[in-house]
JSON list of C-alpha atoms (C1' of nucleotides) in Angstrom, two decimals:
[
{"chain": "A", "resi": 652, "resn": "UNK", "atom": "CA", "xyz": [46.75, 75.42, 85.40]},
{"chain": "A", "resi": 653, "resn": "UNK", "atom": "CA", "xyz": [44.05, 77.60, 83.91]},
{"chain": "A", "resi": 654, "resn": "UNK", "atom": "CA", "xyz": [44.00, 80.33, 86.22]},
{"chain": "A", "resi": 655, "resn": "UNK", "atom": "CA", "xyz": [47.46, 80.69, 86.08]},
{"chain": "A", "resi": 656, "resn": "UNK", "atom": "CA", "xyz": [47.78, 81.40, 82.73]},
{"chain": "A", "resi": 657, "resn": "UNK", "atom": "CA", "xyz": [44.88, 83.49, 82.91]},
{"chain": "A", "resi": 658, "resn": "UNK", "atom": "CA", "xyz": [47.14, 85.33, 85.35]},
{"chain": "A", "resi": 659, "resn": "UNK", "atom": "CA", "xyz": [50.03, 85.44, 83.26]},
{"chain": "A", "resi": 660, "resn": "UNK", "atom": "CA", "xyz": [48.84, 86.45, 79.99]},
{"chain": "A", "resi": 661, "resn": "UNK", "atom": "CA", "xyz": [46.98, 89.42, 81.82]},
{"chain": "A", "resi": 662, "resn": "UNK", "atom": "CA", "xyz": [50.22, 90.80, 83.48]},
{"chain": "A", "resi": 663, "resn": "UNK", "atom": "CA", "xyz": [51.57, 90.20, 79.68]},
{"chain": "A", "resi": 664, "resn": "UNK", "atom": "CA", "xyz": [49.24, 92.95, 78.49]},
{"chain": "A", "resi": 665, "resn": "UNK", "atom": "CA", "xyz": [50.30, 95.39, 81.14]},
{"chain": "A", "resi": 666, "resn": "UNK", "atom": "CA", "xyz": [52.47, 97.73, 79.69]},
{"chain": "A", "resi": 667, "resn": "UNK", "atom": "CA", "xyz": [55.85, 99.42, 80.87]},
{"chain": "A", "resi": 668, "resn": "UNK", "atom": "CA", "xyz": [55.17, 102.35, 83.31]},
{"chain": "A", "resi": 669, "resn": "UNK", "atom": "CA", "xyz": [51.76, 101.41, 84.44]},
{"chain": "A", "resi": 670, "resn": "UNK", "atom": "CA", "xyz": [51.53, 98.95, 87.12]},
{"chain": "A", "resi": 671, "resn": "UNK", "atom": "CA", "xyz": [48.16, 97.10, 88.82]},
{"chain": "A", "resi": 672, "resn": "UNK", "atom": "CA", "xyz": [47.70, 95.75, 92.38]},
{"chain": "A", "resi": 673, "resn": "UNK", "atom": "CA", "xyz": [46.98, 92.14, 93.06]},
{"chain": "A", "resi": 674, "resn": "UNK", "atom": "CA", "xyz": [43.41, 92.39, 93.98]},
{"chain": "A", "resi": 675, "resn": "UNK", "atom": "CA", "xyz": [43.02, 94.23, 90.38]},
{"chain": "A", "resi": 676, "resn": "UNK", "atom": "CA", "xyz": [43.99, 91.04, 88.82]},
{"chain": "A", "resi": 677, "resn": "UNK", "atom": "CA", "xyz": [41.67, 89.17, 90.38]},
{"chain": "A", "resi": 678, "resn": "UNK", "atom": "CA", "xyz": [39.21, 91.62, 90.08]},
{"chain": "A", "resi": 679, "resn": "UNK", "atom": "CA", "xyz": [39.26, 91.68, 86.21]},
{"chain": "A", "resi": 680, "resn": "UNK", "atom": "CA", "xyz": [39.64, 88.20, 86.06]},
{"chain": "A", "resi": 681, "resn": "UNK", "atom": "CA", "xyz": [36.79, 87.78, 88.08]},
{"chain": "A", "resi": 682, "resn": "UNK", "atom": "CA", "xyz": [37.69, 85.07, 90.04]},
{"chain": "A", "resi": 683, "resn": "UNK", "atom": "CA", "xyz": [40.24, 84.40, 92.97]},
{"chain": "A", "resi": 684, "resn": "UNK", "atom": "CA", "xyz": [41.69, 87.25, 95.49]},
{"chain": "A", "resi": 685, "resn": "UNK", "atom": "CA", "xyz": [44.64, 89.37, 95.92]},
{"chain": "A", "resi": 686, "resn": "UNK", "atom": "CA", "xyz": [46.42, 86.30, 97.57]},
{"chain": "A", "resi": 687, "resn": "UNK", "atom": "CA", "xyz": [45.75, 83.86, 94.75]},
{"chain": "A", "resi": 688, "resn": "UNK", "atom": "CA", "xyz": [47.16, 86.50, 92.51]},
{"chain": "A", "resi": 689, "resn": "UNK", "atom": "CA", "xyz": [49.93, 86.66, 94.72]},
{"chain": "A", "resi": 690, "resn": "UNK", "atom": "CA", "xyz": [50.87, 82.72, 94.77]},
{"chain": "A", "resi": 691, "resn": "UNK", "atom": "CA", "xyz": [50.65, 82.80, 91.28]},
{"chain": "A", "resi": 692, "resn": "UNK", "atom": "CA", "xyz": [53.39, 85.43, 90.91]},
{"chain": "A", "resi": 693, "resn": "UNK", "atom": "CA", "xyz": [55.09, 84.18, 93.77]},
{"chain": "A", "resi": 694, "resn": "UNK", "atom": "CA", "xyz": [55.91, 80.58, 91.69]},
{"chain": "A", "resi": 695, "resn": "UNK", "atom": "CA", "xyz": [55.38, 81.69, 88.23]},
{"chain": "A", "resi": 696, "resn": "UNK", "atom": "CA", "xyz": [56.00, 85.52, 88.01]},
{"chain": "A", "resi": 697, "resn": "UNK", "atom": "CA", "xyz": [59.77, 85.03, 86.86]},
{"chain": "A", "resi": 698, "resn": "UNK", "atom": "CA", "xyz": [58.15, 84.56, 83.12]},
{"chain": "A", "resi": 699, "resn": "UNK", "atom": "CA", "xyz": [56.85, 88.17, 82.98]},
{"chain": "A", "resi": 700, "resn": "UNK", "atom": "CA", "xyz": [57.11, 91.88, 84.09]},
{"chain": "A", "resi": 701, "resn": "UNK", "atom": "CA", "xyz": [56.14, 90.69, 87.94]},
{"chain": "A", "resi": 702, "resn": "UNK", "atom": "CA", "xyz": [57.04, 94.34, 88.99]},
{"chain": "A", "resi": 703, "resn": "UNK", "atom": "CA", "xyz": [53.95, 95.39, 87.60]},
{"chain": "A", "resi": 704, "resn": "UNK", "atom": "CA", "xyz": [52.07, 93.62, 89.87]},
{"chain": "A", "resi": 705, "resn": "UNK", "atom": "CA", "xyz": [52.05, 94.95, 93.32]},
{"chain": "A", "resi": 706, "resn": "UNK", "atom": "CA", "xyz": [50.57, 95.52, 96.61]},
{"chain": "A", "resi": 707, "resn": "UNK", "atom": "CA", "xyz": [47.35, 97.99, 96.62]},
{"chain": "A", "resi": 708, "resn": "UNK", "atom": "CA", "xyz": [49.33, 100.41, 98.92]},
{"chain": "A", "resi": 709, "resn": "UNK", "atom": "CA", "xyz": [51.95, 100.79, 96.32]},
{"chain": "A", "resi": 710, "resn": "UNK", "atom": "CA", "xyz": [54.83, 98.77, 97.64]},
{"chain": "A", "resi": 711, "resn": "UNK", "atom": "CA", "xyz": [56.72, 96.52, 95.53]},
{"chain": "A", "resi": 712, "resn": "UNK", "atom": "CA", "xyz": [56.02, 92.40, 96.53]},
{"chain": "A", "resi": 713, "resn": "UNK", "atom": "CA", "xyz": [58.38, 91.48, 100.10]},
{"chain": "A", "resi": 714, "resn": "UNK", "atom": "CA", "xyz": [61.85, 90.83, 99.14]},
{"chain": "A", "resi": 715, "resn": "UNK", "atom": "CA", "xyz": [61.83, 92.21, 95.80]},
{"chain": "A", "resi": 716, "resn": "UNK", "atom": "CA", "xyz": [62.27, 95.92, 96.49]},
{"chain": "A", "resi": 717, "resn": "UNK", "atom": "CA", "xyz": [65.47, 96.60, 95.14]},
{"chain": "A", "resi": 718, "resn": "UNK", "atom": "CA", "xyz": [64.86, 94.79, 91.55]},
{"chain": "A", "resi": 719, "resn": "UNK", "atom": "CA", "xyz": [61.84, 96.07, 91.25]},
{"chain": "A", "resi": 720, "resn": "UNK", "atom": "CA", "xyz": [62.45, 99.39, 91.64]},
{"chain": "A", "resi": 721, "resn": "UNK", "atom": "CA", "xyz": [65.41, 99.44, 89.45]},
{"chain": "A", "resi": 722, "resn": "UNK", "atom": "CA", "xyz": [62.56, 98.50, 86.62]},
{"chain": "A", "resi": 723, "resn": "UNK", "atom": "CA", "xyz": [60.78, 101.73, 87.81]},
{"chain": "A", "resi": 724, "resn": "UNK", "atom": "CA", "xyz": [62.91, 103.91, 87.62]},
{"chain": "A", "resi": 725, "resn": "UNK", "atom": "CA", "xyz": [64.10, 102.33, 84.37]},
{"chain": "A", "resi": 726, "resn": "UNK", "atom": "CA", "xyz": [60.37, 102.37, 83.11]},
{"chain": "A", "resi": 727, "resn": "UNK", "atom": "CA", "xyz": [59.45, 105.59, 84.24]},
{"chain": "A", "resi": 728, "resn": "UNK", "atom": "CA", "xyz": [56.70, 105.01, 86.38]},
{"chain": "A", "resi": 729, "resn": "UNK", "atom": "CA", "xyz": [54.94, 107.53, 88.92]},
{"chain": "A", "resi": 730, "resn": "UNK", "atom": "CA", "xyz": [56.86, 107.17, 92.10]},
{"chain": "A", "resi": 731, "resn": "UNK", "atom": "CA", "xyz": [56.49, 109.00, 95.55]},
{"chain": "A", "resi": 732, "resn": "UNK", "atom": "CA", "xyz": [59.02, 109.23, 98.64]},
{"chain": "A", "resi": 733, "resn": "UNK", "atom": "CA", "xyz": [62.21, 108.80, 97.75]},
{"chain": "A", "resi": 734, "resn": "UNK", "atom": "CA", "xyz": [63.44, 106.13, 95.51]},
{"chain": "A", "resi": 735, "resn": "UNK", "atom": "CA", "xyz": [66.77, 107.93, 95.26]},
{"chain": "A", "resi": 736, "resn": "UNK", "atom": "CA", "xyz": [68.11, 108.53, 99.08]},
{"chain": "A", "resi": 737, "resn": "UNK", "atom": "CA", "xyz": [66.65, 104.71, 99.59]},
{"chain": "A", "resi": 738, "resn": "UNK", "atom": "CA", "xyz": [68.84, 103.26, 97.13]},
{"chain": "A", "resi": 739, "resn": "UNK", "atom": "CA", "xyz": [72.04, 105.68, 98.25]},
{"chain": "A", "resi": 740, "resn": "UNK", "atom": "CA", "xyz": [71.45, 104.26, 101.84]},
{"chain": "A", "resi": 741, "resn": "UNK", "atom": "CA", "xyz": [68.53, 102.36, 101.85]},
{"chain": "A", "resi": 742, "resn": "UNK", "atom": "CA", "xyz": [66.83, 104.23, 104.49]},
{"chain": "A", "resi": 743, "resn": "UNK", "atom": "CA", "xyz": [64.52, 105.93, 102.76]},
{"chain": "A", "resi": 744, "resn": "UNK", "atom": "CA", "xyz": [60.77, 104.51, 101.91]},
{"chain": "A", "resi": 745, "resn": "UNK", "atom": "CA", "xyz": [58.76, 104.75, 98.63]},
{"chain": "A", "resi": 746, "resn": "UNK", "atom": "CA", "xyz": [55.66, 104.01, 96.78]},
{"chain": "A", "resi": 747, "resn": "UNK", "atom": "CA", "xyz": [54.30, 103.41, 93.42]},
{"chain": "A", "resi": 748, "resn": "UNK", "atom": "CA", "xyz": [51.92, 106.32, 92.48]},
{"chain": "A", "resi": 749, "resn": "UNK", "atom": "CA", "xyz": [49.24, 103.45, 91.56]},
{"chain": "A", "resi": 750, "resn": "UNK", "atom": "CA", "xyz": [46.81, 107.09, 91.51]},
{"chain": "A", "resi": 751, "resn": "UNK", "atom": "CA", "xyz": [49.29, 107.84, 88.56]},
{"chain": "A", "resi": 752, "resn": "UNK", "atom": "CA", "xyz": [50.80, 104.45, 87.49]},
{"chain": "A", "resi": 753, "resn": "UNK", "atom": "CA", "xyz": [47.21, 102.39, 87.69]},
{"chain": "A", "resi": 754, "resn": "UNK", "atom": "CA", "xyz": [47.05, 100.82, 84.30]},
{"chain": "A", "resi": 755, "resn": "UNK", "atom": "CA", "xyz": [44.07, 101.61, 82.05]},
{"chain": "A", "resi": 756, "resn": "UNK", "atom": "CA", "xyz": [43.46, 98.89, 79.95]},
{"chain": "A", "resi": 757, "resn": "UNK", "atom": "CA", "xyz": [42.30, 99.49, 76.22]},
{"chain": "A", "resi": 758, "resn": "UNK", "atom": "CA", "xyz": [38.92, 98.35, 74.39]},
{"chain": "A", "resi": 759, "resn": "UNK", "atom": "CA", "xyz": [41.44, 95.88, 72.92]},
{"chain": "A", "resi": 760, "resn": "UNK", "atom": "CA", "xyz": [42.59, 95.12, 76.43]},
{"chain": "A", "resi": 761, "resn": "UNK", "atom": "CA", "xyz": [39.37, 94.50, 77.86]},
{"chain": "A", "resi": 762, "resn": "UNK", "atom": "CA", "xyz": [38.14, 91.81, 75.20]},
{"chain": "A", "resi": 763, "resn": "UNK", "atom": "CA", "xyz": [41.08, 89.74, 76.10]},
{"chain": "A", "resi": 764, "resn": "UNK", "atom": "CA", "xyz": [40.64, 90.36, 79.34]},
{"chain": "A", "resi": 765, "resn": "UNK", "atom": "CA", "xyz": [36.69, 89.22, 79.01]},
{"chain": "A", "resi": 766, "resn": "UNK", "atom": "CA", "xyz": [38.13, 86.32, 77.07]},
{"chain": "A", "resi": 767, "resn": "UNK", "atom": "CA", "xyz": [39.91, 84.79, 79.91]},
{"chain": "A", "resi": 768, "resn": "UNK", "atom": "CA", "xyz": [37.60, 85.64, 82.51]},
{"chain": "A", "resi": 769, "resn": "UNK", "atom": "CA", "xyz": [34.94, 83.76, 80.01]},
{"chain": "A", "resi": 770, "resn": "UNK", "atom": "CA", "xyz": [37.44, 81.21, 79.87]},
{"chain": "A", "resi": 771, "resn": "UNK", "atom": "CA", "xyz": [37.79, 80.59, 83.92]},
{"chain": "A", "resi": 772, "resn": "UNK", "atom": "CA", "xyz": [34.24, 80.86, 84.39]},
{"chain": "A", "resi": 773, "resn": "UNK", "atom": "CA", "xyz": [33.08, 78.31, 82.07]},
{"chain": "A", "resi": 774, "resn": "UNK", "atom": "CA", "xyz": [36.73, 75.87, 83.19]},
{"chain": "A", "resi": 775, "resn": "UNK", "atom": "CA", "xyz": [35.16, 76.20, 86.88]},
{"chain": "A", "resi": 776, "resn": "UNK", "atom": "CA", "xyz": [31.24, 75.48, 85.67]},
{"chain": "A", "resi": 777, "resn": "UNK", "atom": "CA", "xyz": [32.59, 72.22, 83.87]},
{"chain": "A", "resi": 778, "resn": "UNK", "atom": "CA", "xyz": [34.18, 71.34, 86.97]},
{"chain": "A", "resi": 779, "resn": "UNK", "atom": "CA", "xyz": [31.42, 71.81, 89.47]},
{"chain": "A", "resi": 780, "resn": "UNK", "atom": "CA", "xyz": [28.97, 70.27, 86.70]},
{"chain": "A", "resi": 781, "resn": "UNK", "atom": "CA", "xyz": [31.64, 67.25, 87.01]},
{"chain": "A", "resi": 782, "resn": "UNK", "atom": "CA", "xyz": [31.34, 67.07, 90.75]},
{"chain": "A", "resi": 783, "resn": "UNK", "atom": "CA", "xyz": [27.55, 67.04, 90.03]},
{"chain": "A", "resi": 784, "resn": "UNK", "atom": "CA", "xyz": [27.46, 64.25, 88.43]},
{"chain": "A", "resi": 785, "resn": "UNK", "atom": "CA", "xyz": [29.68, 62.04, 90.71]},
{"chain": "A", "resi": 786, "resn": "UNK", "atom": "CA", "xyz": [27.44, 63.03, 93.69]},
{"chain": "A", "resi": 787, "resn": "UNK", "atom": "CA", "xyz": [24.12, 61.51, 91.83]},
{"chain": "B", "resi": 27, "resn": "DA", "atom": "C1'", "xyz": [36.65, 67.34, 107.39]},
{"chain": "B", "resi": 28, "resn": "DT", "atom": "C1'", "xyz": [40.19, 70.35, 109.52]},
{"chain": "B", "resi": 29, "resn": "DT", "atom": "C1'", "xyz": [44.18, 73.08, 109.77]},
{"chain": "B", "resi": 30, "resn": "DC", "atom": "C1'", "xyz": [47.88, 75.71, 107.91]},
{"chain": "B", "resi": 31, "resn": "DT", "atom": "C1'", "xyz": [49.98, 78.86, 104.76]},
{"chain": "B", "resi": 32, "resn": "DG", "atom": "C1'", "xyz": [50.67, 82.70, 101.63]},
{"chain": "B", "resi": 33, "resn": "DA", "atom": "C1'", "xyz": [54.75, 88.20, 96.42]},
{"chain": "B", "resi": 34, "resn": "DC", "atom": "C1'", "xyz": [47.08, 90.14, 99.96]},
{"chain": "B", "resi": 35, "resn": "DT", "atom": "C1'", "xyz": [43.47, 94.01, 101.88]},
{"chain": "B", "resi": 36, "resn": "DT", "atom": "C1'", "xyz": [41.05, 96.89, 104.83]},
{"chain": "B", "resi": 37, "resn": "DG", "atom": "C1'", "xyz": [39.94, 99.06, 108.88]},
{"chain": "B", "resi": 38, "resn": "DC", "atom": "C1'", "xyz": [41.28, 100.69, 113.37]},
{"chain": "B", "resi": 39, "resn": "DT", "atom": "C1'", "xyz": [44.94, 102.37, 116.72]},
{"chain": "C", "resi": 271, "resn": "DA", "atom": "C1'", "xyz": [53.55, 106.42, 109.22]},
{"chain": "C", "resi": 272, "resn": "DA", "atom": "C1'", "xyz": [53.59, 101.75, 111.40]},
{"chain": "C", "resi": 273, "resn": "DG", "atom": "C1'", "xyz": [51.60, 97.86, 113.61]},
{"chain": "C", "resi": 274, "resn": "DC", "atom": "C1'", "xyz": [47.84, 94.74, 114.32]},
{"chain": "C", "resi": 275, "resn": "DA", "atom": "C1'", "xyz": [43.59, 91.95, 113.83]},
{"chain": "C", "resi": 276, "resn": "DA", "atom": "C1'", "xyz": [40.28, 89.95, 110.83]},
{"chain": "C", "resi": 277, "resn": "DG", "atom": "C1'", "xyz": [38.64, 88.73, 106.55]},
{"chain": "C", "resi": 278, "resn": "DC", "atom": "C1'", "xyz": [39.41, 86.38, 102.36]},
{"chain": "C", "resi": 279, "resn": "DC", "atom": "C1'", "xyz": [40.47, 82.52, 98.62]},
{"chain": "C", "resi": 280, "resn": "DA", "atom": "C1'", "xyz": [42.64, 78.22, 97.18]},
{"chain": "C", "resi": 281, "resn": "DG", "atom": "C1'", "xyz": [45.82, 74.76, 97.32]},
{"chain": "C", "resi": 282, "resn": "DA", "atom": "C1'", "xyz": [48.33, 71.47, 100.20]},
{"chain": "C", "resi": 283, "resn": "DA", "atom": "C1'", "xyz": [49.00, 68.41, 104.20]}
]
DNA sequence: ATTCTGACTTGCT
DNA sequence: AAGCAAGCCAGAA
């Protein structure tokens, strides 16, 4: 349960406009990959602003194009192709400018951040050090 | 222990 | 730009 909260609080501190791929989460958390990430948001992402969260090309999750967008364009963030002819006739393709969009987290941002990675790290150590001691 | 399955990534055509 | 193969990480069967 840890690491999803972990995952959810960080996606909490994201805010509107700015966007971060998977494999950033898990990158600042320190632990996991882009497809843990992506489970997590997968089952739990309905709680928070899962359009922030996205693929490291740009594209918004599979299936979720049209919402997402909508909170895009809504939110303002950097976007390139064309959002506009894709939602007239859904032909067209489009991005998230995650050159533009790529969220810079604060000083603030990245003691909470070092907070929950501290938090996983020592969660996993207790659990290993558990294991330990049933293999003696 | 092994195999399968993902809201993933990267590198190569 | 679009498709494909491999690599990757954990949880579930």
């Amino acid at each position: 349960m840890e690491y999803v909260e972990a995952v959810l609080e960080l996606v909490g501190l994201i805010p509107p406009g700015s966007a971060v791929s998977y494999g950033d989460v898990a990158e600042l958390l320190g632990s996991g990959g882009p497809r843990q990430v992506g489970s997590v948001m997968s089952r739990h992402g309905s709680s928070v602003a899962w359009w922030r969260v996205l693929r490291a090309s740009g594209a918004a999750p599979d299936g979720h194009e049209a919402d997402a967008l909508r909170h895009y364009l809504s939110e303002g963030t950097a976007l390139r192709g064309n959002p506009e002819e894709y939602l007239r006739n859904g032909e067209s393709s489009w991005r998230v400018d995650l050159r533009v969009a790529r969220w810079q987290p604060s000083d603030a941002d990245f003691d909470r951040i070092e907070a929950l990675a501290e938090g996983l790290a020592t969660a996993s150590a207790k659990m290993s050090e558990a294991n330990d001691g049933m293999t003696q």
